[in-house]
Amino acid sequence: MMQFLKSHPFAVEAYFDSSVVLSFAVPKEQLIHLIPPCLELDLLNEQYGFIAVAMVQTRKLRPKGFPAFMGNDFFLIGYRIFVRYKTSEGKRLRGLYILRSETDKKKMEWLGSLFTQYKYQTIDIKQQREKDIQLIQSDSSGLQVKFRRAEQEIPLPKQSPFTDWKEARRFAGPLPFTFSYLEREKKVLIVEGVRSNWTPKPVQVLEYKIPYLENIGVESPVLANAFEITEIPYYWKKGKKDSWR
């Protein structure tokens, strides 16, 4: 029964006030051991894999079809690796594998742990905004990200492996699919996200500190891109299982 509940057994909807995603380029050798054998890294030039740190302010998160007043507002932080998966039918899907999820409320940790495989933990999350500059930080996790929104063109981060923002958008996230490996069943759980009005806008990262990346053994990650999307209706379909081998 618990395994069934953790398989995303119903669709969920929410409204994204803002989703800020920083993607880091990492040599593939540092990431391969972090994903299950059913998945493969989504690579750039057969050299770099990517870890995304997504910071999302959600509103009215609830089972799809429930009235909005029954929803809850949560701030979510997710650490995800860009991956690919070949289904039992031969389809090749591109998506994300979640390493860890954080939230500002115990209720979301409890619900997330009950209905998903996304490894939720509750941390303190603080936000400060002054004009076009915003700071997101957590004392308990040590995370600190300061970024600037701008109407004019923003250059790619220094040392980014991308040649331009068009190429960088391929690794902007979130992607349509999220994958979890159900080891006991030898199956892959696939959750598809559906969105509209999808226009990622580059933001300029002024400073960042993300201790979790060091904690999992990632050395010298390179900030590759940073995007924000705002005011997005979003929903996740009920999870589907696919047999692997």
PDB file of C-alpha atoms in Angstrom:
ATOM      1  CA  MET A   1       0.000   0.000   0.000  1.00  0.00           C
ATOM      2  CA  MET A   2       2.778   2.459   0.921  1.00  0.00           C
ATOM      3  CA  GLN A   3       4.571   1.758  -2.345  1.00  0.00           C
ATOM      4  CA  PHE A   4       1.341   2.468  -4.243  1.00  0.00           C
ATOM      5  CA  LEU A   5       0.844   5.774  -2.433  1.00  0.00           C
ATOM      6  CA  LYS A   6       4.416   6.874  -3.185  1.00  0.00           C
ATOM      7  CA  SER A   7       3.850   6.355  -6.912  1.00  0.00           C
ATOM      8  CA  HIS A   8       2.162   9.722  -7.540  1.00  0.00           C
ATOM      9  CA  PRO A   9      -1.280   8.036  -7.608  1.00  0.00           C
ATOM     10  CA  PHE A  10      -3.297  11.087  -8.713  1.00  0.00           C
ATOM     11  CA  ALA A  11      -2.813  14.245 -10.764  1.00  0.00           C
ATOM     12  CA  VAL A  12      -1.748  17.423  -8.954  1.00  0.00           C
ATOM     13  CA  GLU A  13      -2.089  21.044  -9.999  1.00  0.00           C
ATOM     14  CA  ALA A  14      -0.619  24.339  -8.830  1.00  0.00           C
ATOM     15  CA  TYR A  15       0.148  27.868  -9.942  1.00  0.00           C
ATOM     16  CA  PHE A  16       3.785  28.926 -10.210  1.00  0.00           C
ATOM     17  CA  ASP A  17       4.206  32.541  -9.139  1.00  0.00           C
ATOM     18  CA  SER A  18       7.882  32.154  -9.946  1.00  0.00           C
ATOM     19  CA  SER A  19      10.304  29.370 -10.819  1.00  0.00           C
ATOM     20  CA  VAL A  20      13.996  30.280 -10.829  1.00  0.00           C
ATOM     21  CA  VAL A  21      16.299  27.558 -12.137  1.00  0.00           C
ATOM     22  CA  LEU A  22      20.097  27.552 -12.052  1.00  0.00           C
ATOM     23  CA  SER A  23      21.751  24.835 -14.133  1.00  0.00           C
ATOM     24  CA  PHE A  24      25.330  23.746 -13.487  1.00  0.00           C
ATOM     25  CA  ALA A  25      27.590  21.975 -15.955  1.00  0.00           C
ATOM     26  CA  VAL A  26      29.490  19.067 -14.413  1.00  0.00           C
ATOM     27  CA  PRO A  27      31.871  16.540 -16.029  1.00  0.00           C
ATOM     28  CA  LYS A  28      29.817  13.442 -16.701  1.00  0.00           C
ATOM     29  CA  GLU A  29      32.126  11.260 -14.601  1.00  0.00           C
ATOM     30  CA  GLN A  30      30.951  13.091 -11.462  1.00  0.00           C
ATOM     31  CA  LEU A  31      27.256  12.459 -12.117  1.00  0.00           C
ATOM     32  CA  ILE A  32      26.947   8.958 -13.503  1.00  0.00           C
ATOM     33  CA  HIS A  33      26.971   7.316 -10.059  1.00  0.00           C
ATOM     34  CA  LEU A  34      24.125   9.559  -8.871  1.00  0.00           C
ATOM     35  CA  ILE A  35      21.509   8.170 -11.272  1.00  0.00           C
ATOM     36  CA  PRO A  36      19.980   4.663 -11.430  1.00  0.00           C
ATOM     37  CA  PRO A  37      21.066   2.265 -14.200  1.00  0.00           C
ATOM     38  CA  CYS A  38      17.784   2.676 -16.095  1.00  0.00           C
ATOM     39  CA  LEU A  39      18.616   6.285 -16.931  1.00  0.00           C
ATOM     40  CA  GLU A  40      21.365   7.940 -18.929  1.00  0.00           C
ATOM     41  CA  LEU A  41      22.785  11.413 -18.592  1.00  0.00           C
ATOM     42  CA  ASP A  42      21.552  14.109 -20.947  1.00  0.00           C
ATOM     43  CA  LEU A  43      24.900  15.401 -22.172  1.00  0.00           C
ATOM     44  CA  LEU A  44      26.286  18.404 -23.991  1.00  0.00           C
ATOM     45  CA  ASN A  45      29.014  17.460 -26.476  1.00  0.00           C
ATOM     46  CA  GLU A  46      29.333  14.069 -24.775  1.00  0.00           C
ATOM     47  CA  GLN A  47      31.245  15.857 -22.026  1.00  0.00           C
ATOM     48  CA  TYR A  48      29.015  17.716 -19.583  1.00  0.00           C
ATOM     49  CA  GLY A  49      25.991  16.623 -17.614  1.00  0.00           C
ATOM     50  CA  PHE A  50      23.794  19.118 -15.794  1.00  0.00           C
ATOM     51  CA  ILE A  51      22.384  19.568 -12.301  1.00  0.00           C
ATOM     52  CA  ALA A  52      19.519  22.025 -11.919  1.00  0.00           C
ATOM     53  CA  VAL A  53      18.635  23.833  -8.705  1.00  0.00           C
ATOM     54  CA  ALA A  54      15.012  24.960  -8.969  1.00  0.00           C
ATOM     55  CA  MET A  55      13.453  27.417  -6.518  1.00  0.00           C
ATOM     56  CA  VAL A  56       9.686  27.582  -6.983  1.00  0.00           C
ATOM     57  CA  GLN A  57       6.967  29.598  -5.275  1.00  0.00           C
ATOM     58  CA  THR A  58       3.737  27.647  -5.708  1.00  0.00           C
ATOM     59  CA  ARG A  59       0.167  28.638  -4.899  1.00  0.00           C
ATOM     60  CA  LYS A  60      -2.928  26.517  -4.383  1.00  0.00           C
ATOM     61  CA  LEU A  61      -1.147  23.179  -4.808  1.00  0.00           C
ATOM     62  CA  ARG A  62      -3.802  20.463  -4.629  1.00  0.00           C
ATOM     63  CA  PRO A  63      -5.124  17.302  -6.297  1.00  0.00           C
ATOM     64  CA  LYS A  64      -6.245  18.221  -9.807  1.00  0.00           C
ATOM     65  CA  GLY A  65      -9.937  19.042  -9.977  1.00  0.00           C
ATOM     66  CA  PHE A  66     -10.198  20.121  -6.332  1.00  0.00           C
ATOM     67  CA  PRO A  67     -11.334  23.739  -5.765  1.00  0.00           C
ATOM     68  CA  ALA A  68      -8.534  26.283  -5.389  1.00  0.00           C
ATOM     69  CA  PHE A  69      -9.459  27.137  -1.787  1.00  0.00           C
ATOM     70  CA  MET A  70      -8.420  23.614  -0.772  1.00  0.00           C
ATOM     71  CA  GLY A  71      -4.887  24.167  -2.075  1.00  0.00           C
ATOM     72  CA  ASN A  72      -1.793  25.176  -0.137  1.00  0.00           C
ATOM     73  CA  ASP A  73       1.047  27.604  -0.831  1.00  0.00           C
ATOM     74  CA  PHE A  74       4.572  26.206  -0.607  1.00  0.00           C
ATOM     75  CA  PHE A  75       8.090  27.246  -1.516  1.00  0.00           C
ATOM     76  CA  LEU A  76       9.937  24.320  -3.068  1.00  0.00           C
ATOM     77  CA  ILE A  77      13.614  23.760  -3.842  1.00  0.00           C
ATOM     78  CA  GLY A  78      14.622  20.802  -5.992  1.00  0.00           C
ATOM     79  CA  TYR A  79      17.984  19.362  -6.993  1.00  0.00           C
ATOM     80  CA  ARG A  80      17.642  17.461 -10.272  1.00  0.00           C
ATOM     81  CA  ILE A  81      19.859  15.884 -12.912  1.00  0.00           C
ATOM     82  CA  PHE A  82      18.981  16.150 -16.613  1.00  0.00           C
ATOM     83  CA  VAL A  83      18.510  12.607 -17.940  1.00  0.00           C
ATOM     84  CA  ARG A  84      17.070  10.510 -20.766  1.00  0.00           C
ATOM     85  CA  TYR A  85      15.062   7.309 -20.614  1.00  0.00           C
ATOM     86  CA  LYS A  86      14.162   4.739 -23.266  1.00  0.00           C
ATOM     87  CA  THR A  87      10.755   3.208 -22.541  1.00  0.00           C
ATOM     88  CA  SER A  88       9.830  -0.443 -22.987  1.00  0.00           C
ATOM     89  CA  GLU A  89       8.081   0.642 -26.207  1.00  0.00           C
ATOM     90  CA  GLY A  90      11.261   2.216 -27.542  1.00  0.00           C
ATOM     91  CA  LYS A  91      10.311   5.857 -27.009  1.00  0.00           C
ATOM     92  CA  ARG A  92      13.105   8.150 -25.895  1.00  0.00           C
ATOM     93  CA  LEU A  93      12.058  10.643 -23.238  1.00  0.00           C
ATOM     94  CA  ARG A  94      13.983  13.593 -21.872  1.00  0.00           C
ATOM     95  CA  GLY A  95      13.463  14.670 -18.274  1.00  0.00           C
ATOM     96  CA  LEU A  96      14.778  14.977 -14.748  1.00  0.00           C
ATOM     97  CA  TYR A  97      15.901  12.690 -11.949  1.00  0.00           C
ATOM     98  CA  ILE A  98      15.335  14.218  -8.518  1.00  0.00           C
ATOM     99  CA  LEU A  99      18.132  13.910  -5.971  1.00  0.00           C
ATOM    100  CA  ARG A 100      16.505  15.856  -3.154  1.00  0.00           C
ATOM    101  CA  SER A 101      13.584  18.191  -2.500  1.00  0.00           C
ATOM    102  CA  GLU A 102      13.213  20.888   0.134  1.00  0.00           C
ATOM    103  CA  THR A 103      10.212  22.879   1.299  1.00  0.00           C
ATOM    104  CA  ASP A 104       9.365  25.609   3.776  1.00  0.00           C
ATOM    105  CA  LYS A 105       6.498  23.697   5.428  1.00  0.00           C
ATOM    106  CA  LYS A 106       6.252  20.388   7.262  1.00  0.00           C
ATOM    107  CA  LYS A 107       2.897  19.717   5.624  1.00  0.00           C
ATOM    108  CA  MET A 108       4.549  19.578   2.207  1.00  0.00           C
ATOM    109  CA  GLU A 109       7.312  17.319   3.530  1.00  0.00           C
ATOM    110  CA  TRP A 110       4.680  14.922   4.895  1.00  0.00           C
ATOM    111  CA  LEU A 111       2.551  14.971   1.728  1.00  0.00           C
ATOM    112  CA  GLY A 112       5.558  14.762  -0.559  1.00  0.00           C
ATOM    113  CA  SER A 113       7.003  11.839   1.364  1.00  0.00           C
ATOM    114  CA  LEU A 114       3.641  10.054   1.317  1.00  0.00           C
ATOM    115  CA  PHE A 115       2.786  10.448  -2.361  1.00  0.00           C
ATOM    116  CA  THR A 116       6.114  10.861  -4.206  1.00  0.00           C
ATOM    117  CA  GLN A 117       9.648   9.510  -4.444  1.00  0.00           C
ATOM    118  CA  TYR A 118      11.142  12.997  -4.267  1.00  0.00           C
ATOM    119  CA  LYS A 119      12.923  12.873  -0.863  1.00  0.00           C
ATOM    120  CA  TYR A 120      11.396  15.939   0.789  1.00  0.00           C
ATOM    121  CA  GLN A 121      12.928  17.744   3.760  1.00  0.00           C
ATOM    122  CA  THR A 122      11.777  20.881   5.556  1.00  0.00           C
ATOM    123  CA  ILE A 123      14.196  23.788   5.833  1.00  0.00           C
ATOM    124  CA  ASP A 124      13.922  27.469   6.640  1.00  0.00           C
ATOM    125  CA  ILE A 125      13.608  29.584   3.491  1.00  0.00           C
ATOM    126  CA  LYS A 126      13.893  33.358   3.499  1.00  0.00           C
ATOM    127  CA  GLN A 127      13.344  35.781   0.649  1.00  0.00           C
ATOM    128  CA  GLN A 128      14.290  39.428   0.262  1.00  0.00           C
ATOM    129  CA  ARG A 129      13.537  41.582  -2.746  1.00  0.00           C
ATOM    130  CA  GLU A 130      14.613  45.114  -3.506  1.00  0.00           C
ATOM    131  CA  LYS A 131      13.650  46.485  -6.916  1.00  0.00           C
ATOM    132  CA  ASP A 132      15.040  44.024  -9.486  1.00  0.00           C
ATOM    133  CA  ILE A 133      17.305  42.082  -7.103  1.00  0.00           C
ATOM    134  CA  GLN A 134      16.109  39.075  -5.099  1.00  0.00           C
ATOM    135  CA  LEU A 135      17.813  36.965  -2.460  1.00  0.00           C
ATOM    136  CA  ILE A 136      16.745  33.410  -1.563  1.00  0.00           C
ATOM    137  CA  GLN A 137      18.537  31.811   1.368  1.00  0.00           C
ATOM    138  CA  SER A 138      18.344  29.174   4.081  1.00  0.00           C
ATOM    139  CA  ASP A 139      20.271  29.167   7.335  1.00  0.00           C
ATOM    140  CA  SER A 140      19.776  25.442   7.913  1.00  0.00           C
ATOM    141  CA  SER A 141      20.924  24.266   4.467  1.00  0.00           C
ATOM    142  CA  GLY A 142      23.378  27.077   3.781  1.00  0.00           C
ATOM    143  CA  LEU A 143      21.843  27.847   0.393  1.00  0.00           C
ATOM    144  CA  GLN A 144      22.148  31.425  -0.816  1.00  0.00           C
ATOM    145  CA  VAL A 145      21.231  32.696  -4.268  1.00  0.00           C
ATOM    146  CA  LYS A 146      21.100  36.368  -5.259  1.00  0.00           C
ATOM    147  CA  PHE A 147      19.961  37.261  -8.759  1.00  0.00           C
ATOM    148  CA  ARG A 148      18.847  40.226 -10.807  1.00  0.00           C
ATOM    149  CA  ARG A 149      15.978  40.539 -13.248  1.00  0.00           C
ATOM    150  CA  ALA A 150      16.599  42.825 -16.204  1.00  0.00           C
ATOM    151  CA  GLU A 151      14.745  43.917 -19.312  1.00  0.00           C
ATOM    152  CA  GLN A 152      17.923  44.312 -21.346  1.00  0.00           C
ATOM    153  CA  GLU A 153      19.972  41.400 -22.657  1.00  0.00           C
ATOM    154  CA  ILE A 154      21.884  39.471 -20.005  1.00  0.00           C
ATOM    155  CA  PRO A 155      25.157  37.747 -20.917  1.00  0.00           C
ATOM    156  CA  LEU A 156      25.626  34.033 -20.319  1.00  0.00           C
ATOM    157  CA  PRO A 157      27.446  33.228 -17.082  1.00  0.00           C
ATOM    158  CA  LYS A 158      31.218  33.260 -17.353  1.00  0.00           C
ATOM    159  CA  GLN A 159      32.654  29.860 -18.304  1.00  0.00           C
ATOM    160  CA  SER A 160      29.246  28.604 -19.441  1.00  0.00           C
ATOM    161  CA  PRO A 161      29.703  25.785 -21.993  1.00  0.00           C
ATOM    162  CA  PHE A 162      26.768  27.085 -24.041  1.00  0.00           C
ATOM    163  CA  THR A 163      27.350  29.200 -27.121  1.00  0.00           C
ATOM    164  CA  ASP A 164      24.160  31.261 -26.712  1.00  0.00           C
ATOM    165  CA  TRP A 165      20.893  31.484 -24.780  1.00  0.00           C
ATOM    166  CA  LYS A 166      19.050  29.461 -27.419  1.00  0.00           C
ATOM    167  CA  GLU A 167      21.300  26.485 -26.740  1.00  0.00           C
ATOM    168  CA  ALA A 168      21.113  27.150 -22.995  1.00  0.00           C
ATOM    169  CA  ARG A 169      17.296  26.895 -23.024  1.00  0.00           C
ATOM    170  CA  ARG A 170      17.563  23.172 -23.760  1.00  0.00           C
ATOM    171  CA  PHE A 171      18.696  22.806 -20.172  1.00  0.00           C
ATOM    172  CA  ALA A 172      16.403  25.384 -18.584  1.00  0.00           C
ATOM    173  CA  GLY A 173      13.978  23.030 -16.808  1.00  0.00           C
ATOM    174  CA  PRO A 174      11.543  21.912 -15.706  1.00  0.00           C
ATOM    175  CA  LEU A 175      11.293  19.340 -18.479  1.00  0.00           C
ATOM    176  CA  PRO A 176       8.103  17.440 -19.337  1.00  0.00           C
ATOM    177  CA  PHE A 177       9.048  14.232 -17.520  1.00  0.00           C
ATOM    178  CA  THR A 178      10.359  13.275 -14.105  1.00  0.00           C
ATOM    179  CA  PHE A 179      11.675   9.765 -13.490  1.00  0.00           C
ATOM    180  CA  SER A 180      12.007   7.634 -10.352  1.00  0.00           C
ATOM    181  CA  TYR A 181      13.429   4.127 -10.188  1.00  0.00           C
ATOM    182  CA  LEU A 182      11.386   1.573  -8.248  1.00  0.00           C
ATOM    183  CA  GLU A 183      14.180  -0.873  -7.539  1.00  0.00           C
ATOM    184  CA  ARG A 184      12.104  -3.630  -5.916  1.00  0.00           C
ATOM    185  CA  GLU A 185       9.715  -3.704  -8.864  1.00  0.00           C
ATOM    186  CA  LYS A 186      12.408  -3.094 -11.501  1.00  0.00           C
ATOM    187  CA  LYS A 187      10.172  -0.382 -12.940  1.00  0.00           C
ATOM    188  CA  VAL A 188      10.516   3.275 -13.765  1.00  0.00           C
ATOM    189  CA  LEU A 189       7.880   5.709 -12.492  1.00  0.00           C
ATOM    190  CA  ILE A 190       7.213   8.447 -15.048  1.00  0.00           C
ATOM    191  CA  VAL A 191       5.407  11.646 -14.084  1.00  0.00           C
ATOM    192  CA  GLU A 192       4.530  14.055 -16.872  1.00  0.00           C
ATOM    193  CA  GLY A 193       4.150  17.769 -16.254  1.00  0.00           C
ATOM    194  CA  VAL A 194       1.868  19.964 -18.366  1.00  0.00           C
ATOM    195  CA  ARG A 195       2.300  23.719 -18.640  1.00  0.00           C
ATOM    196  CA  SER A 196       1.284  26.711 -20.755  1.00  0.00           C
ATOM    197  CA  ASN A 197       2.587  30.249 -21.357  1.00  0.00           C
ATOM    198  CA  TRP A 198       6.114  28.862 -21.194  1.00  0.00           C
ATOM    199  CA  THR A 199       8.641  31.699 -21.678  1.00  0.00           C
ATOM    200  CA  PRO A 200      11.858  31.291 -19.653  1.00  0.00           C
ATOM    201  CA  LYS A 201      13.648  34.627 -19.190  1.00  0.00           C
ATOM    202  CA  PRO A 202      17.367  34.788 -18.381  1.00  0.00           C
ATOM    203  CA  VAL A 203      18.322  36.246 -15.004  1.00  0.00           C
ATOM    204  CA  GLN A 204      21.753  37.408 -13.876  1.00  0.00           C
ATOM    205  CA  VAL A 205      23.126  35.489 -10.905  1.00  0.00           C
ATOM    206  CA  LEU A 206      25.074  37.887  -8.705  1.00  0.00           C
ATOM    207  CA  GLU A 207      26.239  35.368  -6.127  1.00  0.00           C
ATOM    208  CA  TYR A 208      25.429  31.860  -4.988  1.00  0.00           C
ATOM    209  CA  LYS A 209      26.345  29.281  -2.392  1.00  0.00           C
ATOM    210  CA  ILE A 210      24.873  25.778  -2.690  1.00  0.00           C
ATOM    211  CA  PRO A 211      26.460  23.412  -0.133  1.00  0.00           C
ATOM    212  CA  TYR A 212      24.365  20.430  -1.219  1.00  0.00           C
ATOM    213  CA  LEU A 213      26.340  20.112  -4.455  1.00  0.00           C
ATOM    214  CA  GLU A 214      29.567  19.737  -2.509  1.00  0.00           C
ATOM    215  CA  ASN A 215      27.881  17.315  -0.110  1.00  0.00           C
ATOM    216  CA  ILE A 216      27.143  14.885  -2.955  1.00  0.00           C
ATOM    217  CA  GLY A 217      30.682  15.046  -4.282  1.00  0.00           C
ATOM    218  CA  VAL A 218      30.287  17.512  -7.130  1.00  0.00           C
ATOM    219  CA  GLU A 219      33.551  19.376  -7.600  1.00  0.00           C
ATOM    220  CA  SER A 220      33.789  22.837  -9.159  1.00  0.00           C
ATOM    221  CA  PRO A 221      30.389  22.958 -10.897  1.00  0.00           C
ATOM    222  CA  VAL A 222      30.153  25.669 -13.547  1.00  0.00           C
ATOM    223  CA  LEU A 223      27.070  27.880 -13.622  1.00  0.00           C
ATOM    224  CA  ALA A 224      25.787  27.303 -17.154  1.00  0.00           C
ATOM    225  CA  ASN A 225      22.514  29.250 -17.223  1.00  0.00           C
ATOM    226  CA  ALA A 226      19.848  30.812 -15.039  1.00  0.00           C
ATOM    227  CA  PHE A 227      16.224  31.341 -16.028  1.00  0.00           C
ATOM    228  CA  GLU A 228      12.958  32.433 -14.457  1.00  0.00           C
ATOM    229  CA  ILE A 229       9.396  31.708 -15.485  1.00  0.00           C
ATOM    230  CA  THR A 230       6.457  33.488 -13.859  1.00  0.00           C
ATOM    231  CA  GLU A 231       2.687  33.139 -13.592  1.00  0.00           C
ATOM    232  CA  ILE A 232       2.408  29.613 -14.951  1.00  0.00           C
ATOM    233  CA  PRO A 233      -0.547  27.241 -14.431  1.00  0.00           C
ATOM    234  CA  TYR A 234       1.019  23.792 -14.050  1.00  0.00           C
ATOM    235  CA  TYR A 235      -0.135  20.272 -13.382  1.00  0.00           C
ATOM    236  CA  TRP A 236       1.432  16.841 -13.031  1.00  0.00           C
ATOM    237  CA  LYS A 237      -0.336  13.817 -14.444  1.00  0.00           C
ATOM    238  CA  LYS A 238      -0.837  10.645 -12.463  1.00  0.00           C
ATOM    239  CA  GLY A 239       2.363   8.605 -12.385  1.00  0.00           C
ATOM    240  CA  LYS A 240       2.821   5.730 -14.856  1.00  0.00           C
ATOM    241  CA  LYS A 241       5.038   2.709 -14.376  1.00  0.00           C
ATOM    242  CA  ASP A 242       7.189   1.311 -17.156  1.00  0.00           C
ATOM    243  CA  SER A 243       8.956  -2.034 -16.985  1.00  0.00           C
ATOM    244  CA  TRP A 244      12.700  -1.828 -17.276  1.00  0.00           C
ATOM    245  CA  ARG A 245      14.418  -4.972 -18.536  1.00  0.00           C
TER     246      ARG A 245
END
